[in-house]
Tab-separated table of C-alpha atoms in Angstrom:
chain	number	residue	atom	x	y	z
A	1	UNK	CA	0.028	0.051	-0.015
A	2	UNK	CA	1.255	3.524	-0.837
A	3	UNK	CA	1.230	6.430	1.531
A	4	UNK	CA	-2.026	8.298	1.952
A	5	UNK	CA	-2.557	11.829	2.846
A	6	UNK	CA	-6.181	12.864	3.780
A	7	UNK	CA	-7.338	9.746	2.391
A	8	UNK	CA	-5.638	10.320	-0.938
A	9	UNK	CA	-3.035	8.182	-2.316
A	10	UNK	CA	0.266	10.313	-2.630
A	11	UNK	CA	1.020	8.874	-6.044
A	12	UNK	CA	-2.319	10.197	-7.181
A	13	UNK	CA	-1.872	13.743	-5.884
A	14	UNK	CA	0.711	16.240	-6.845
A	15	UNK	CA	1.339	19.253	-4.618
A	16	UNK	CA	-0.028	22.125	-6.965
A	17	UNK	CA	0.754	25.779	-7.579
A	18	UNK	CA	-1.878	28.470	-7.578
A	19	UNK	CA	-3.984	28.743	-10.562
A	20	UNK	CA	-3.828	31.507	-13.144
A	21	UNK	CA	-6.588	33.899	-12.862
A	22	UNK	CA	-8.696	34.272	-16.071
A	23	UNK	CA	-11.999	36.169	-14.923
A	24	UNK	CA	-12.351	39.164	-12.907
A	25	UNK	CA	-15.164	41.249	-14.415
A	26	UNK	CA	-19.028	41.088	-14.076
A	27	UNK	CA	-20.836	38.562	-16.311
A	28	UNK	CA	-24.001	40.360	-17.323
A	29	UNK	CA	-26.226	39.311	-20.360
A	30	UNK	CA	-23.601	36.871	-21.666
A	31	UNK	CA	-20.610	39.415	-21.411
A	32	UNK	CA	-17.953	40.017	-19.049
A	33	UNK	CA	-17.826	43.708	-18.357
A	34	UNK	CA	-16.404	46.212	-16.199
A	35	UNK	CA	-18.562	47.905	-13.318
A	36	UNK	CA	-20.456	50.856	-14.396
A	37	UNK	CA	-18.540	52.989	-11.889
A	38	UNK	CA	-15.287	51.340	-12.959
A	39	UNK	CA	-14.425	50.497	-9.237
A	40	UNK	CA	-12.607	47.340	-8.454
A	41	UNK	CA	-11.473	45.704	-5.103
A	42	UNK	CA	-8.760	43.121	-4.032
A	43	UNK	CA	-9.699	39.667	-3.367
A	44	UNK	CA	-7.153	38.278	-0.841
A	45	UNK	CA	-4.952	35.157	-0.137
A	46	UNK	CA	-5.709	33.965	3.318
A	47	UNK	CA	-2.509	32.167	3.298
A	48	UNK	CA	-0.574	35.619	3.254
A	49	UNK	CA	-3.222	38.402	3.553
A	50	UNK	CA	-1.863	39.829	0.393
A	51	UNK	CA	-4.123	40.585	-2.871
A	52	UNK	CA	-4.554	37.798	-5.520
A	53	UNK	CA	-5.992	40.148	-8.054
A	54	UNK	CA	-8.546	42.830	-8.485
A	55	UNK	CA	-12.292	42.178	-9.203
A	56	UNK	CA	-14.810	44.282	-10.684
A	57	UNK	CA	-17.100	45.881	-7.763
A	58	UNK	CA	-20.693	45.849	-8.874
A	59	UNK	CA	-23.099	48.042	-7.017
A	60	UNK	CA	-26.741	49.182	-7.634
A	61	UNK	CA	-26.430	50.240	-11.146
A	62	UNK	CA	-24.778	46.982	-12.085
A	63	UNK	CA	-27.442	44.840	-10.271
A	64	UNK	CA	-30.094	46.777	-12.255
A	65	UNK	CA	-28.500	45.942	-15.515
A	66	UNK	CA	-28.115	42.327	-14.511
A	67	UNK	CA	-31.831	42.120	-13.377
A	68	UNK	CA	-32.891	43.736	-16.593
A	69	UNK	CA	-31.012	41.032	-18.432
A	70	UNK	CA	-32.318	38.327	-16.327
A	71	UNK	CA	-36.016	39.770	-16.603
A	72	UNK	CA	-35.672	39.973	-20.448
A	73	UNK	CA	-34.338	36.340	-20.571
A	74	UNK	CA	-37.177	35.114	-18.515
A	75	UNK	CA	-40.181	37.152	-20.088
A	76	UNK	CA	-39.011	36.882	-23.863
A	77	UNK	CA	-36.002	34.333	-23.925
A	78	UNK	CA	-36.129	30.679	-24.671
A	79	UNK	CA	-34.812	29.077	-21.425
A	80	UNK	CA	-38.217	28.853	-19.591
A	81	UNK	CA	-39.909	28.082	-22.851
A	82	UNK	CA	-37.692	25.337	-24.201
A	83	UNK	CA	-38.614	21.576	-23.547
A	84	UNK	CA	-37.272	20.437	-20.189
A	85	UNK	CA	-35.209	17.789	-21.824
A	86	UNK	CA	-33.437	20.475	-23.811
A	87	UNK	CA	-32.556	22.467	-20.519
A	88	UNK	CA	-31.527	18.989	-19.061
A	89	UNK	CA	-29.239	18.472	-21.966
A	90	UNK	CA	-27.395	21.722	-21.353
A	91	UNK	CA	-27.116	21.391	-17.888
A	92	UNK	CA	-25.528	18.164	-18.371
A	93	UNK	CA	-22.933	19.682	-20.814
A	94	UNK	CA	-22.474	22.395	-18.138
A	95	UNK	CA	-21.884	19.431	-15.644
A	96	UNK	CA	-19.326	17.864	-17.992
A	97	UNK	CA	-17.524	21.080	-18.420
A	98	UNK	CA	-17.117	21.667	-14.477
A	99	UNK	CA	-15.967	17.775	-14.529
A	100	UNK	CA	-13.272	18.773	-17.147
A	101	UNK	CA	-12.053	21.666	-14.767
A	102	UNK	CA	-12.093	20.112	-11.317
A	103	UNK	CA	-8.486	21.007	-10.699
A	104	UNK	CA	-8.705	24.546	-11.731
A	105	UNK	CA	-11.912	25.232	-9.673
A	106	UNK	CA	-10.525	23.389	-6.573
A	107	UNK	CA	-7.413	25.555	-6.796
A	108	UNK	CA	-9.485	28.777	-7.050
A	109	UNK	CA	-11.449	27.893	-3.810
A	110	UNK	CA	-8.152	27.021	-2.214
A	111	UNK	CA	-6.504	30.269	-3.230
A	112	UNK	CA	-9.608	32.373	-2.234
A	113	UNK	CA	-11.129	30.630	0.639
A	114	UNK	CA	-8.244	28.603	2.189
A	115	UNK	CA	-10.197	25.267	1.283
A	116	UNK	CA	-7.824	22.011	1.154
A	117	UNK	CA	-7.155	21.344	-2.327
A	118	UNK	CA	-7.696	17.551	-1.701
A	119	UNK	CA	-11.228	18.395	-0.509
A	120	UNK	CA	-12.032	20.451	-3.501
A	121	UNK	CA	-10.575	17.949	-6.150
A	122	UNK	CA	-12.002	14.814	-4.542
A	123	UNK	CA	-15.172	15.923	-2.784
A	124	UNK	CA	-16.471	19.505	-3.513
A	125	UNK	CA	-16.143	19.840	-7.379
A	126	UNK	CA	-17.134	16.337	-8.077
A	127	UNK	CA	-20.097	16.819	-5.867
A	128	UNK	CA	-21.105	20.021	-7.668
A	129	UNK	CA	-20.927	17.995	-10.900
A	130	UNK	CA	-23.472	15.513	-9.310
A	131	UNK	CA	-25.641	18.245	-8.293
A	132	UNK	CA	-26.063	19.647	-11.702
A	133	UNK	CA	-26.617	16.090	-13.080
A	134	UNK	CA	-29.163	15.355	-10.531
A	135	UNK	CA	-31.234	18.456	-11.079
A	136	UNK	CA	-30.953	17.950	-14.848
A	137	UNK	CA	-32.645	14.923	-14.457
A	138	UNK	CA	-35.690	16.946	-12.973
A	139	UNK	CA	-35.934	19.394	-15.771
A	140	UNK	CA	-38.373	17.279	-17.929
A	141	UNK	CA	-40.326	15.980	-14.906
A	142	UNK	CA	-41.893	19.119	-13.654
A	143	UNK	CA	-45.677	18.777	-13.779
A	144	UNK	CA	-48.786	19.600	-11.804
A	145	UNK	CA	-51.595	17.468	-10.995
A	146	UNK	CA	-55.390	16.972	-12.156
A	147	UNK	CA	-57.831	17.960	-9.311
A	148	UNK	CA	-60.999	16.000	-8.417
A	149	UNK	CA	-63.649	18.993	-8.186
A	150	UNK	CA	-66.719	18.590	-6.288
A	151	UNK	CA	-68.832	20.571	-8.980
A	152	UNK	CA	-68.959	20.506	-12.791
A	153	UNK	CA	-65.314	21.888	-13.135
A	154	UNK	CA	-62.185	20.424	-14.728
A	155	UNK	CA	-59.094	21.691	-12.917
A	156	UNK	CA	-55.722	21.160	-12.651
A	157	UNK	CA	-52.311	22.648	-11.527
A	158	UNK	CA	-49.308	23.960	-13.270
A	159	UNK	CA	-45.733	24.148	-11.744
A	160	UNK	CA	-44.076	27.251	-13.221
A	161	UNK	CA	-40.724	28.886	-12.798
A	162	UNK	CA	-41.001	31.446	-10.038
A	163	UNK	CA	-38.967	33.816	-12.556
A	164	UNK	CA	-35.935	36.023	-11.816
A	165	UNK	CA	-34.237	34.797	-8.789
A	166	UNK	CA	-31.621	36.607	-6.842
A	167	UNK	CA	-28.783	34.136	-5.405
A	168	UNK	CA	-26.656	35.273	-2.525
A	169	UNK	CA	-23.863	32.716	-1.436
A	170	UNK	CA	-21.339	32.738	1.295
A	171	UNK	CA	-17.685	32.309	1.100
A	172	UNK	CA	-17.110	29.135	3.082
A	173	UNK	CA	-17.388	26.638	0.313
A	174	UNK	CA	-17.932	28.910	-2.764
A	175	UNK	CA	-18.410	26.316	-5.657
A	176	UNK	CA	-20.439	24.086	-3.658
A	177	UNK	CA	-22.732	26.923	-2.775
A	178	UNK	CA	-23.122	28.281	-6.049
A	179	UNK	CA	-24.011	24.777	-7.626
A	180	UNK	CA	-26.450	23.934	-4.843
A	181	UNK	CA	-28.549	26.759	-5.854
A	182	UNK	CA	-28.011	27.563	-9.359
A	183	UNK	CA	-28.748	23.952	-10.294
A	184	UNK	CA	-32.233	23.546	-9.228
A	185	UNK	CA	-33.102	27.060	-10.362
A	186	UNK	CA	-31.832	26.278	-13.845
A	187	UNK	CA	-33.824	23.040	-13.888
A	188	UNK	CA	-36.990	25.118	-13.055
A	189	UNK	CA	-36.579	27.333	-15.928
A	190	UNK	CA	-35.915	30.476	-13.849
A	191	UNK	CA	-33.283	33.098	-14.832
A	192	UNK	CA	-30.839	34.453	-12.014
A	193	UNK	CA	-28.458	37.154	-10.848
A	194	UNK	CA	-25.749	35.418	-8.531
A	195	UNK	CA	-23.976	37.661	-5.919
A	196	UNK	CA	-20.982	35.494	-4.709
A	197	UNK	CA	-19.352	36.760	-1.210
A	198	UNK	CA	-16.739	39.674	-1.804
A	199	UNK	CA	-13.950	37.358	0.001
A	200	UNK	CA	-14.343	34.471	-2.630
A	201	UNK	CA	-15.485	35.854	-6.120
A	202	UNK	CA	-13.120	33.928	-8.315
A	203	UNK	CA	-14.842	30.595	-8.695
A	204	UNK	CA	-18.135	32.049	-9.425
A	205	UNK	CA	-16.816	33.943	-12.431
A	206	UNK	CA	-14.935	30.889	-13.910
A	207	UNK	CA	-18.094	28.870	-13.560
A	208	UNK	CA	-20.053	31.569	-15.395
A	209	UNK	CA	-17.807	31.260	-18.184
A	210	UNK	CA	-18.366	27.383	-18.300
A	211	UNK	CA	-22.065	27.888	-18.243
A	212	UNK	CA	-21.727	30.239	-21.362
A	213	UNK	CA	-19.748	27.502	-22.932
A	214	UNK	CA	-22.402	24.771	-22.216
A	215	UNK	CA	-24.897	26.967	-24.141
A	216	UNK	CA	-26.807	28.610	-21.363
A	217	UNK	CA	-28.535	31.473	-23.251
A	218	UNK	CA	-27.315	35.149	-22.408
A	219	UNK	CA	-29.180	36.701	-19.571
A	220	UNK	CA	-30.165	33.455	-17.959
A	221	UNK	CA	-27.123	33.197	-15.560
A	222	UNK	CA	-25.640	36.736	-14.401
A	223	UNK	CA	-22.799	37.178	-11.895
A	224	UNK	CA	-22.398	40.453	-10.211
A	225	UNK	CA	-19.454	40.696	-7.709
A	226	UNK	CA	-19.290	43.248	-5.046
A	227	UNK	CA	-20.278	43.982	-1.370
A	228	UNK	CA	-23.328	42.979	0.626
A	229	UNK	CA	-24.295	46.580	1.875
A	230	UNK	CA	-24.332	47.701	-1.783
A	231	UNK	CA	-24.732	44.891	-4.502
A	232	UNK	CA	-26.604	42.427	-2.139
A	233	UNK	CA	-28.881	45.103	-0.656
A	234	UNK	CA	-29.839	46.357	-4.423
A	235	UNK	CA	-30.519	42.736	-5.233
A	236	UNK	CA	-32.672	41.980	-2.086
A	237	UNK	CA	-34.637	45.145	-2.578
A	238	UNK	CA	-35.109	45.024	-6.321
A	239	UNK	CA	-38.850	45.356	-7.515
A	240	UNK	CA	-38.091	43.088	-10.645
A	241	UNK	CA	-36.790	40.046	-8.631
A	242	UNK	CA	-39.147	37.519	-7.830
A	243	UNK	CA	-37.154	35.321	-5.297
A	244	UNK	CA	-34.109	35.571	-3.117
A	245	UNK	CA	-32.196	32.539	-2.198
A	246	UNK	CA	-29.662	33.404	0.702
A	247	UNK	CA	-27.193	31.374	2.582
A	248	UNK	CA	-25.352	33.376	5.347
A	249	UNK	CA	-25.305	34.793	8.687
A	250	UNK	CA	-28.695	35.373	10.793
A	251	UNK	CA	-28.033	38.758	11.094
A	252	UNK	CA	-27.782	39.429	7.344
A	253	UNK	CA	-30.739	36.974	6.769
A	254	UNK	CA	-32.814	39.114	8.720
A	255	UNK	CA	-31.846	42.189	6.555
A	256	UNK	CA	-32.718	40.147	3.618
A	257	UNK	CA	-36.081	39.645	4.748
A	258	UNK	CA	-36.803	43.275	5.718
A	259	UNK	CA	-35.535	44.005	2.084
A	260	UNK	CA	-37.985	41.873	0.570
A	261	UNK	CA	-40.727	42.826	2.624
A	262	UNK	CA	-40.169	46.505	1.948
A	263	UNK	CA	-39.853	46.108	-1.700
A	264	UNK	CA	-42.299	43.729	-3.569
A	265	UNK	CA	-42.930	41.015	-0.879
A	266	UNK	CA	-40.638	38.651	-3.086
A	267	UNK	CA	-40.235	35.039	-1.677
A	268	UNK	CA	-37.337	34.350	0.404
A	269	UNK	CA	-35.601	31.201	1.429
A	270	UNK	CA	-32.711	31.405	4.033
A	271	UNK	CA	-30.046	28.996	5.224
A	272	UNK	CA	-28.493	30.776	8.233
A	273	UNK	CA	-26.250	30.088	11.200
A	274	UNK	CA	-26.041	26.983	13.441
A	275	UNK	CA	-24.611	25.877	16.766
A	276	UNK	CA	-25.175	22.265	16.317
A	277	UNK	CA	-25.090	19.784	19.117
A	278	UNK	CA	-23.112	16.634	18.788
A	279	UNK	CA	-24.200	14.026	21.266
A	280	UNK	CA	-22.094	11.062	22.443
A	281	UNK	CA	-23.768	8.435	24.616
A	282	UNK	CA	-21.956	5.941	27.042
A	283	UNK	CA	-22.330	3.117	24.639
A	284	UNK	CA	-20.420	4.776	21.840
A	285	UNK	CA	-17.098	3.369	20.376
A	286	UNK	CA	-15.123	6.336	21.927
A	287	UNK	CA	-12.382	6.255	19.105
A	288	UNK	CA	-15.135	6.358	16.410
A	289	UNK	CA	-16.896	9.340	18.452
A	290	UNK	CA	-13.820	11.219	18.688
A	291	UNK	CA	-12.994	11.137	14.979
A	292	UNK	CA	-16.603	12.053	14.214
A	293	UNK	CA	-16.538	14.868	16.512
A	294	UNK	CA	-13.304	16.387	15.303
A	295	UNK	CA	-14.546	16.166	11.773
A	296	UNK	CA	-17.843	17.846	12.746
A	297	UNK	CA	-16.219	20.930	13.981
A	298	UNK	CA	-12.595	21.075	12.598
A	299	UNK	CA	-13.462	20.089	8.922
A	300	UNK	CA	-12.862	23.216	6.717
A	301	UNK	CA	-11.438	25.129	9.760
A	302	UNK	CA	-14.868	25.149	11.530
A	303	UNK	CA	-16.165	27.524	8.742
A	304	UNK	CA	-19.238	25.553	7.945
A	305	UNK	CA	-22.812	26.234	9.071
A	306	UNK	CA	-23.487	22.710	10.366
A	307	UNK	CA	-20.326	22.459	12.475
A	308	UNK	CA	-20.876	20.256	15.505
A	309	UNK	CA	-19.359	23.037	17.902
A	310	UNK	CA	-21.278	21.997	21.069
A	311	UNK	CA	-20.148	18.413	21.969
A	312	UNK	CA	-22.157	16.859	24.697
A	313	UNK	CA	-20.527	13.501	26.147
A	314	UNK	CA	-22.222	11.270	28.702
A	315	UNK	CA	-20.310	11.049	32.164
A	316	UNK	CA	-19.384	7.294	31.909
A	317	UNK	CA	-16.892	8.016	28.872
A	318	UNK	CA	-16.325	11.788	29.333
A	319	UNK	CA	-12.773	11.498	30.721
A	320	UNK	CA	-11.707	9.044	27.985
A	321	UNK	CA	-13.218	11.164	25.230
A	322	UNK	CA	-11.619	14.373	26.578
A	323	UNK	CA	-8.020	12.647	26.691
A	324	UNK	CA	-8.210	11.131	23.167
A	325	UNK	CA	-9.735	14.335	21.779
A	326	UNK	CA	-6.633	16.295	23.040
A	327	UNK	CA	-4.346	13.724	21.493
A	328	UNK	CA	-6.031	13.833	18.221
A	329	UNK	CA	-5.913	17.576	18.083
A	330	UNK	CA	-2.286	17.705	18.792
A	331	UNK	CA	-1.779	15.486	15.707
A	332	UNK	CA	-3.822	17.829	13.317
A	333	UNK	CA	-1.797	19.546	10.943
A	334	UNK	CA	-2.614	23.089	10.126
A	335	UNK	CA	-0.872	24.789	7.061
A	336	UNK	CA	-0.823	25.747	3.365
A	337	UNK	CA	-4.164	24.099	1.651
A	338	UNK	CA	-2.352	23.366	-1.415
A	339	UNK	CA	-0.129	20.778	0.835
A	340	UNK	CA	-1.627	17.209	0.901
A	341	UNK	CA	-0.266	16.628	4.272
A	342	UNK	CA	-2.253	19.445	5.827
A	343	UNK	CA	-5.654	18.861	7.493
A	344	UNK	CA	-6.547	22.526	7.986
A	345	UNK	CA	-5.908	25.685	5.993
A	346	UNK	CA	-6.409	29.297	6.818
A	347	UNK	CA	-9.373	30.930	7.968
A	348	UNK	CA	-11.201	32.980	5.099
A	349	UNK	CA	-10.019	36.570	6.143
A	350	UNK	CA	-8.592	38.831	8.750
A	351	UNK	CA	-12.017	39.685	10.152
A	352	UNK	CA	-12.904	35.958	10.600
A	353	UNK	CA	-9.405	35.393	12.072
A	354	UNK	CA	-9.706	38.009	14.564
A	355	UNK	CA	-13.376	37.119	15.587
A	356	UNK	CA	-12.460	33.603	16.235
A	357	UNK	CA	-9.370	34.626	18.502
A	358	UNK	CA	-11.700	37.061	20.347
A	359	UNK	CA	-14.264	34.188	21.117
A	360	UNK	CA	-11.243	31.924	22.312
A	361	UNK	CA	-10.429	34.876	24.572
A	362	UNK	CA	-13.996	35.127	25.614
A	363	UNK	CA	-13.845	31.364	26.569
A	364	UNK	CA	-11.043	31.789	29.035
A	365	UNK	CA	-12.722	35.050	30.610
A	366	UNK	CA	-15.896	33.192	31.082
A	367	UNK	CA	-14.066	30.364	33.047
A	368	UNK	CA	-13.856	27.577	30.471
A	369	UNK	CA	-10.685	25.491	30.657
A	370	UNK	CA	-8.419	25.504	27.463
A	371	UNK	CA	-7.657	21.937	26.660
A	372	UNK	CA	-5.754	22.355	23.608
A	373	UNK	CA	-4.818	25.104	20.867
A	374	UNK	CA	-6.200	28.610	21.358
A	375	UNK	CA	-3.583	30.462	19.417
A	376	UNK	CA	-2.591	31.712	15.966
A	377	UNK	CA	-0.254	29.845	14.278
A	378	UNK	CA	2.526	30.486	11.525
A	379	UNK	CA	4.228	33.731	10.548
A	380	UNK	CA	1.743	34.950	8.169
A	381	UNK	CA	-1.706	34.257	7.113
A	382	UNK	CA	-4.929	33.604	9.057
A	383	UNK	CA	-4.179	30.315	10.666
A	384	UNK	CA	-5.464	29.231	14.120
A	385	UNK	CA	-4.861	25.961	16.047
A	386	UNK	CA	-7.630	23.586	16.476
A	387	UNK	CA	-9.182	24.592	19.820
A	388	UNK	CA	-10.922	22.487	22.555
A	389	UNK	CA	-12.506	23.994	25.803
A	390	UNK	CA	-13.645	21.807	28.682
A	391	UNK	CA	-15.726	22.796	31.771
A	392	UNK	CA	-18.076	24.820	29.329
A	393	UNK	CA	-21.413	26.034	30.795
A	394	UNK	CA	-24.335	26.777	28.441
A	395	UNK	CA	-24.540	30.462	29.363
A	396	UNK	CA	-20.822	30.974	28.239
A	397	UNK	CA	-20.536	33.026	24.714
A	398	UNK	CA	-18.627	30.112	23.238
A	399	UNK	CA	-21.476	27.944	23.761
A	400	UNK	CA	-24.292	30.246	22.554
A	401	UNK	CA	-22.726	32.069	19.637
A	402	UNK	CA	-21.931	30.693	16.209
A	403	UNK	CA	-18.177	31.281	15.999
A	404	UNK	CA	-17.624	29.736	12.636
A	405	UNK	CA	-14.067	28.476	13.511
A	406	UNK	CA	-12.152	25.546	14.644
A	407	UNK	CA	-13.446	25.880	18.526
A	408	UNK	CA	-14.989	22.857	20.220
A	409	UNK	CA	-16.981	23.287	23.439
A	410	UNK	CA	-16.952	20.044	25.485
A	411	UNK	CA	-19.837	19.505	27.793
A	412	UNK	CA	-20.927	16.634	30.062
A	413	UNK	CA	-24.273	15.020	30.803
A	414	UNK	CA	-26.033	12.304	32.693
A	415	UNK	CA	-29.298	11.338	31.227
A	416	UNK	CA	-30.981	11.011	27.788
A	417	UNK	CA	-33.380	13.577	28.987
A	418	UNK	CA	-30.614	16.017	29.895
A	419	UNK	CA	-28.924	15.630	26.583
A	420	UNK	CA	-32.147	16.324	24.809
A	421	UNK	CA	-32.755	19.716	26.963
A	422	UNK	CA	-28.985	20.772	26.384
A	423	UNK	CA	-29.037	20.213	22.691
A	424	UNK	CA	-32.285	22.261	22.197
A	425	UNK	CA	-30.917	25.075	24.396
A	426	UNK	CA	-29.968	27.321	21.482
A	427	UNK	CA	-31.607	29.775	19.205
A	428	UNK	CA	-30.394	27.783	16.237
A	429	UNK	CA	-31.611	24.795	14.745
A	430	UNK	CA	-29.744	23.445	11.644
A	431	UNK	CA	-28.093	20.041	12.347
A	432	UNK	CA	-27.398	17.718	15.103
A	433	UNK	CA	-25.248	14.561	15.660
A	434	UNK	CA	-25.900	11.521	17.650
A	435	UNK	CA	-23.327	8.777	18.392
A	436	UNK	CA	-25.018	5.490	19.900
A	437	UNK	CA	-25.433	1.760	19.484
A	438	UNK	CA	-28.942	2.018	20.989
A	439	UNK	CA	-31.651	2.226	18.194
A	440	UNK	CA	-34.101	3.317	20.856
A	441	UNK	CA	-32.053	6.282	22.002
A	442	UNK	CA	-31.226	7.027	18.572
A	443	UNK	CA	-34.824	7.310	17.457
A	444	UNK	CA	-35.966	9.293	20.538
A	445	UNK	CA	-33.205	11.950	20.661
A	446	UNK	CA	-33.478	12.352	16.668
A	447	UNK	CA	-37.203	13.227	17.090
A	448	UNK	CA	-36.543	15.243	20.116
A	449	UNK	CA	-33.783	17.666	18.710
A	450	UNK	CA	-35.146	20.496	16.901
A	451	UNK	CA	-33.000	20.740	13.927
A	452	UNK	CA	-33.288	20.543	10.209
A	453	UNK	CA	-31.090	17.430	9.929
A	454	UNK	CA	-29.863	14.781	12.231
A	455	UNK	CA	-26.946	12.472	11.621
A	456	UNK	CA	-26.601	9.230	13.532
A	457	UNK	CA	-23.274	7.641	13.737
A	458	UNK	CA	-22.079	9.925	10.908
A	459	UNK	CA	-21.704	13.561	10.194
A	460	UNK	CA	-21.887	15.671	6.954
A	461	UNK	CA	-23.761	13.019	5.401
A	462	UNK	CA	-25.007	15.402	2.579
A	463	UNK	CA	-26.678	13.951	-0.571
A	464	UNK	CA	-28.222	15.243	-3.663
A	465	UNK	CA	-31.684	13.493	-2.779
A	466	UNK	CA	-31.365	14.669	0.938
A	467	UNK	CA	-33.234	18.215	1.794
A	468	UNK	CA	-31.119	20.136	3.981
A	469	UNK	CA	-32.119	23.374	5.740
A	470	UNK	CA	-32.776	24.746	9.140
A	471	UNK	CA	-35.445	25.569	11.752
A	472	UNK	CA	-35.739	28.386	14.254
A	473	UNK	CA	-33.015	31.100	13.518
A	474	UNK	CA	-31.306	28.908	11.360
A	475	UNK	CA	-33.799	29.763	8.657
A	476	UNK	CA	-36.390	28.117	6.365
A	477	UNK	CA	-36.475	26.686	2.993
A	478	UNK	CA	-34.585	23.589	1.675
A	479	UNK	CA	-31.737	23.026	-0.629
A	480	UNK	CA	-31.272	19.387	-2.170
A	481	UNK	CA	-33.824	16.916	-3.249
A	482	UNK	CA	-37.322	17.516	-4.727
A	483	UNK	CA	-37.811	20.251	-2.108
A	484	UNK	CA	-34.789	22.065	-3.291
A	485	UNK	CA	-36.277	22.409	-6.786
A	486	UNK	CA	-39.744	23.280	-5.483
A	487	UNK	CA	-38.658	26.515	-3.951
A	488	UNK	CA	-37.853	27.748	-7.517
A	489	UNK	CA	-41.373	26.828	-8.773
A	490	UNK	CA	-44.915	28.455	-7.992
A	491	UNK	CA	-48.212	26.499	-8.205
A	492	UNK	CA	-50.999	27.930	-10.615
A	493	UNK	CA	-54.422	26.259	-10.424
A	494	UNK	CA	-56.515	26.430	-13.694
A	495	UNK	CA	-60.026	25.808	-13.587
A	496	UNK	CA	-62.743	25.438	-16.482
A	497	UNK	CA	-66.224	24.369	-16.484
A	498	UNK	CA	-67.423	21.103	-18.120
A	499	UNK	CA	-70.962	20.578	-19.428
A	500	UNK	CA	-73.045	17.452	-19.807
A	501	UNK	CA	-70.108	15.386	-18.674
A	502	UNK	CA	-71.150	11.789	-17.768
A	503	UNK	CA	-69.053	11.805	-14.525
A	504	UNK	CA	-67.183	14.350	-12.343
């Protein structure tokens, strides 16, 4: 057997150099253009804090142009009017082009977001290809139903594309988030304006070029890079946008809803923050539980909405779990995401880096015990050690707030009832993890925890057919599965009288 790094055979993976940057302008109506203002902004390399390149800075005027193009493409273009099978064929070609550019897209996300290149090449981008192919299969299967009326009427429903969609995506998994929202919207026959996070615009612009190459008509998919308070706000409040699909923080999600309400009452779906519980019972295999818990919080340097940041361990195995967690954390390699030996790359930017370090200080101030980590590492860039706190109380800031970083809060519990109560003691409700060999405990807890998805003896078990989304202050609306498609559709009921029919 050859040596493996992060599950990838060394002979199959070569340490890569950063990619050439090919696209830095806005894509509006099928053309890459400068912003109306001519302004640009730097996108930064989190490994060094230095500029990678300058990107066009779109704002309200550019959003107006992009929405105008999307509206024209929806109201008068061929995308919503072509047979679903033809949309599906183009989407499959789009998927093939992404598949042909896996390495370049993975490199862009490593360079811009600090994602591990191994994760991008072998998980993220292949999954995006799968998303497009999965949703392409829906394109010619969208239909309503015939209704059984109680009077002399014939009635049926139509499933129609919702219209022009504003899509706002976060910076933590840029390509994944782009494809998870664009894929079902395309299948439904919508047109769209995508506003990627200002921290990570590069992969969105590259994918936009692939969409053009695949034959997606001009105006159907527009990409405007820029900042949330300008470009994002203009998109959310635009009177000609029919729906907003947003993934990001709860605080910004609230602003999105306000803008939608104050404009044209457009539909909104929100996938927001989380403070997910990870619950380990006495009968669990401790080694497996430690592995899962570390993956749940340290994967992607903790910059993931479903991070299992609150780890509850039953008292019978708590001490063993703590000891093994400390040992595992000390073997966790932090460094350059282009290096296949590395387990954790840099945080996305200076603001996030400083926020995480600030919360580590809060943990110490509030009386938690720092078990491992707790410091920045490296001479440059935004690297932070994997950090574990014990003796954490539920009212501490590190236990209540979404940190979005590699910080685990370890807590002890006695009974199943206590575990359920502690798990639900949060304003969030995105995900939860359970580790137990007892099916009765698994069933009871999974039904009692208020979360949008519950993983039993696994974590991050995402799949194209599995709807994903939160409850409480983690938002509403689902990505994935048939529910992920339906949020880009609207139902219309059509009724016509019938005369002298032998039956109703």
